[in-house]
Amino acid sequence: GESVGLHLPTLSVQEGDNSIINCAYSNSASDYFIWYKQESGKGPQFIIDIRSNMDKRQGQRVTVLLNKTVKHLSLQIAATQPGDSAVYFCAENPYGGATNKLIFGTGTLLAVQP
Amino acid sequence: EPEVTQTPSHQVTQMGQEVILRCVPISNHLYFYWYRQILGQKVEFLVSFYNNEISEKSEIFDDQFSVERPDGSNFTLKIRSTKLEDSAMYFCASSALMGTQYFGPGTRLLVL
């Protein structure tokens, strides 16, 4: 069946280091991927997205990489700050745009040590 | 910056009671959604709504659930007869056509 899963449930990094959060997806028809950040007690906050016709997209301090060959998605956060501490979810649109439904992964907790 | 808002932030109800969760999507968005997140689990899709009708729903969204856009700004989720397992965070989201979905802060529902 469809699934979006994360390799690491918890990632602990030192402030100032770079963080890499990984995600695997199973549906090769997925054409749209999003990373969300969720702080405790809040809703998912959009970070960055990427479509399947790209393999890399950069934002402010964040980069998303998409490897369609192995169905892998990663989020890189440069110079990680304490405010980056949160749960990070990848989500995919699994039906090539025929639906807006998002399927979320299980989440990775990023803990930034000062 | 426009954002999705939800009320109430917390709702406690007795099993079997009806609850209505309210959302105000971003004003120029056309697609509206409800998702839920049981404590410690991932976010799950419930339903999407476009052009005043449901465009897709999940297996979770059974006959106990309904959605409505009663006016030009609100989008509601009704649970007719709540069960213990309905306890969760309920998130509303909206998007412009097929674009990025922006989420509200959620309503924490506790069914006793």
PDB file of C-alpha atoms in Angstrom, chain A:
ATOM      1  CA  GLY A   1       0.000   0.000   0.000  1.00  0.00           C
ATOM      2  CA  GLU A   2       0.958   3.640   0.057  1.00  0.00           C
ATOM      3  CA  SER A   3       3.352   4.730   2.717  1.00  0.00           C
ATOM      4  CA  VAL A   4       5.684   7.515   3.533  1.00  0.00           C
ATOM      5  CA  GLY A   5       8.157   6.681   6.240  1.00  0.00           C
ATOM      6  CA  LEU A   6      11.109   8.191   8.008  1.00  0.00           C
ATOM      7  CA  HIS A   7      14.419   6.494   8.655  1.00  0.00           C
ATOM      8  CA  LEU A   8      15.229   8.173  11.976  1.00  0.00           C
ATOM      9  CA  PRO A   9      12.660   8.934  14.644  1.00  0.00           C
ATOM     10  CA  THR A  10      14.998  11.230  16.611  1.00  0.00           C
ATOM     11  CA  LEU A  11      17.905  13.382  15.506  1.00  0.00           C
ATOM     12  CA  SER A  12      20.038  15.271  17.993  1.00  0.00           C
ATOM     13  CA  VAL A  13      22.429  17.948  16.686  1.00  0.00           C
ATOM     14  CA  GLN A  14      24.567  20.697  18.106  1.00  0.00           C
ATOM     15  CA  GLU A  15      23.592  24.282  17.499  1.00  0.00           C
ATOM     16  CA  GLY A  16      25.330  25.542  14.393  1.00  0.00           C
ATOM     17  CA  ASP A  17      25.698  22.131  12.801  1.00  0.00           C
ATOM     18  CA  ASN A  18      23.856  21.076   9.682  1.00  0.00           C
ATOM     19  CA  SER A  19      20.912  18.688  10.021  1.00  0.00           C
ATOM     20  CA  ILE A  20      19.723  16.117   7.532  1.00  0.00           C
ATOM     21  CA  ILE A  21      16.314  14.532   7.922  1.00  0.00           C
ATOM     22  CA  ASN A  22      15.430  11.659   5.630  1.00  0.00           C
ATOM     23  CA  CYS A  23      12.199  10.260   4.263  1.00  0.00           C
ATOM     24  CA  ALA A  24      11.317   7.306   2.059  1.00  0.00           C
ATOM     25  CA  TYR A  25       8.214   7.108  -0.043  1.00  0.00           C
ATOM     26  CA  SER A  26       6.691   4.127  -1.764  1.00  0.00           C
ATOM     27  CA  ASN A  27       4.488   5.469  -4.559  1.00  0.00           C
ATOM     28  CA  SER A  28       6.407   6.112  -7.745  1.00  0.00           C
ATOM     29  CA  ALA A  29       3.431   8.096  -9.085  1.00  0.00           C
ATOM     30  CA  SER A  30       3.856  10.762  -6.399  1.00  0.00           C
ATOM     31  CA  ASP A  31       4.722  14.068  -7.997  1.00  0.00           C
ATOM     32  CA  TYR A  32       4.654  16.529  -5.138  1.00  0.00           C
ATOM     33  CA  PHE A  33       6.403  16.468  -1.795  1.00  0.00           C
ATOM     34  CA  ILE A  34       6.315  18.820   1.149  1.00  0.00           C
ATOM     35  CA  TRP A  35       8.233  19.174   4.370  1.00  0.00           C
ATOM     36  CA  TYR A  36       6.349  20.429   7.391  1.00  0.00           C
ATOM     37  CA  LYS A  37       7.631  21.467  10.793  1.00  0.00           C
ATOM     38  CA  GLN A  38       5.454  20.884  13.821  1.00  0.00           C
ATOM     39  CA  GLU A  39       6.214  22.470  17.148  1.00  0.00           C
ATOM     40  CA  SER A  40       4.617  21.156  20.281  1.00  0.00           C
ATOM     41  CA  GLY A  41       0.901  21.958  20.413  1.00  0.00           C
ATOM     42  CA  LYS A  42       0.843  23.619  17.009  1.00  0.00           C
ATOM     43  CA  GLY A  43      -0.226  22.728  13.514  1.00  0.00           C
ATOM     44  CA  PRO A  44       2.154  21.652  10.737  1.00  0.00           C
ATOM     45  CA  GLN A  45       4.018  24.624   9.325  1.00  0.00           C
ATOM     46  CA  PHE A  46       5.050  24.594   5.680  1.00  0.00           C
ATOM     47  CA  ILE A  47       8.802  24.650   5.170  1.00  0.00           C
ATOM     48  CA  ILE A  48       9.523  23.792   1.575  1.00  0.00           C
ATOM     49  CA  ASP A  49       8.122  21.735  -1.270  1.00  0.00           C
ATOM     50  CA  ILE A  50       9.389  20.110  -4.419  1.00  0.00           C
ATOM     51  CA  ARG A  51       7.838  18.658  -7.523  1.00  0.00           C
ATOM     52  CA  SER A  52       9.006  15.482  -9.163  1.00  0.00           C
ATOM     53  CA  ASN A  53      10.482  17.300 -12.173  1.00  0.00           C
ATOM     54  CA  MET A  54      13.164  18.698  -9.854  1.00  0.00           C
ATOM     55  CA  ASP A  55      15.809  17.004  -7.759  1.00  0.00           C
ATOM     56  CA  LYS A  56      16.793  19.917  -5.572  1.00  0.00           C
ATOM     57  CA  ARG A  57      15.188  23.045  -4.226  1.00  0.00           C
ATOM     58  CA  GLN A  58      16.621  25.608  -1.866  1.00  0.00           C
ATOM     59  CA  GLY A  59      15.002  27.966   0.571  1.00  0.00           C
ATOM     60  CA  GLN A  60      16.314  30.066   3.371  1.00  0.00           C
ATOM     61  CA  ARG A  61      18.694  27.754   5.284  1.00  0.00           C
ATOM     62  CA  VAL A  62      16.802  24.715   3.999  1.00  0.00           C
ATOM     63  CA  THR A  63      17.317  22.468   1.015  1.00  0.00           C
ATOM     64  CA  VAL A  64      15.165  19.596  -0.139  1.00  0.00           C
ATOM     65  CA  LEU A  65      16.643  16.823  -2.229  1.00  0.00           C
ATOM     66  CA  LEU A  66      14.582  14.347  -4.178  1.00  0.00           C
ATOM     67  CA  ASN A  67      15.958  11.075  -5.498  1.00  0.00           C
ATOM     68  CA  LYS A  68      13.244   9.471  -7.563  1.00  0.00           C
ATOM     69  CA  THR A  69      15.390   6.465  -8.429  1.00  0.00           C
ATOM     70  CA  VAL A  70      15.377   5.249  -4.839  1.00  0.00           C
ATOM     71  CA  LYS A  71      12.246   7.130  -3.797  1.00  0.00           C
ATOM     72  CA  HIS A  72      14.018   9.150  -1.161  1.00  0.00           C
ATOM     73  CA  LEU A  73      13.516  12.678   0.087  1.00  0.00           C
ATOM     74  CA  SER A  74      15.713  14.639   2.436  1.00  0.00           C
ATOM     75  CA  LEU A  75      15.582  17.966   4.226  1.00  0.00           C
ATOM     76  CA  GLN A  76      18.820  19.723   4.981  1.00  0.00           C
ATOM     77  CA  ILE A  77      18.891  22.525   7.519  1.00  0.00           C
ATOM     78  CA  ALA A  78      22.004  24.660   7.549  1.00  0.00           C
ATOM     79  CA  ALA A  79      23.389  26.141  10.761  1.00  0.00           C
ATOM     80  CA  THR A  80      20.724  24.556  12.916  1.00  0.00           C
ATOM     81  CA  GLN A  81      19.323  26.816  15.619  1.00  0.00           C
ATOM     82  CA  PRO A  82      17.455  26.030  18.862  1.00  0.00           C
ATOM     83  CA  GLY A  83      14.292  27.344  17.214  1.00  0.00           C
ATOM     84  CA  ASP A  84      14.553  24.534  14.678  1.00  0.00           C
ATOM     85  CA  SER A  85      13.764  21.993  17.397  1.00  0.00           C
ATOM     86  CA  ALA A  86      10.493  20.370  16.355  1.00  0.00           C
ATOM     87  CA  VAL A  87       9.043  17.295  14.669  1.00  0.00           C
ATOM     88  CA  TYR A  88       9.571  17.296  10.930  1.00  0.00           C
ATOM     89  CA  PHE A  89       7.169  15.495   8.628  1.00  0.00           C
ATOM     90  CA  CYS A  90       7.492  14.722   4.977  1.00  0.00           C
ATOM     91  CA  ALA A  91       4.260  14.452   3.053  1.00  0.00           C
ATOM     92  CA  GLU A  92       3.494  13.320  -0.455  1.00  0.00           C
ATOM     93  CA  ASN A  93       0.711  13.746  -2.910  1.00  0.00           C
ATOM     94  CA  PRO A  94       0.506  10.165  -4.106  1.00  0.00           C
ATOM     95  CA  TYR A  95      -1.665  10.323  -7.185  1.00  0.00           C
ATOM     96  CA  GLY A  96       0.160  12.498  -9.611  1.00  0.00           C
ATOM     97  CA  GLY A  97      -2.033  15.505  -9.008  1.00  0.00           C
ATOM     98  CA  ALA A  98      -5.366  13.707  -9.409  1.00  0.00           C
ATOM     99  CA  THR A  99      -6.051  14.370  -5.770  1.00  0.00           C
ATOM    100  CA  ASN A 100      -4.987  16.908  -3.181  1.00  0.00           C
ATOM    101  CA  LYS A 101      -4.786  14.332  -0.399  1.00  0.00           C
ATOM    102  CA  LEU A 102      -1.481  14.377   1.444  1.00  0.00           C
ATOM    103  CA  ILE A 103       0.014  11.301   3.036  1.00  0.00           C
ATOM    104  CA  PHE A 104       2.275  12.110   5.938  1.00  0.00           C
ATOM    105  CA  GLY A 105       5.251  10.226   7.254  1.00  0.00           C
ATOM    106  CA  THR A 106       5.669   9.324  10.897  1.00  0.00           C
ATOM    107  CA  GLY A 107       7.864  12.298  11.775  1.00  0.00           C
ATOM    108  CA  THR A 108      11.407  12.899  12.984  1.00  0.00           C
ATOM    109  CA  LEU A 109      12.074  14.756  16.192  1.00  0.00           C
ATOM    110  CA  LEU A 110      14.933  17.205  15.747  1.00  0.00           C
ATOM    111  CA  ALA A 111      16.542  18.161  19.043  1.00  0.00           C
ATOM    112  CA  VAL A 112      19.045  21.007  18.866  1.00  0.00           C
ATOM    113  CA  GLN A 113      21.538  21.105  21.716  1.00  0.00           C
ATOM    114  CA  PRO A 114      22.845  24.577  22.633  1.00  0.00           C
TER     115      PRO A 114
END
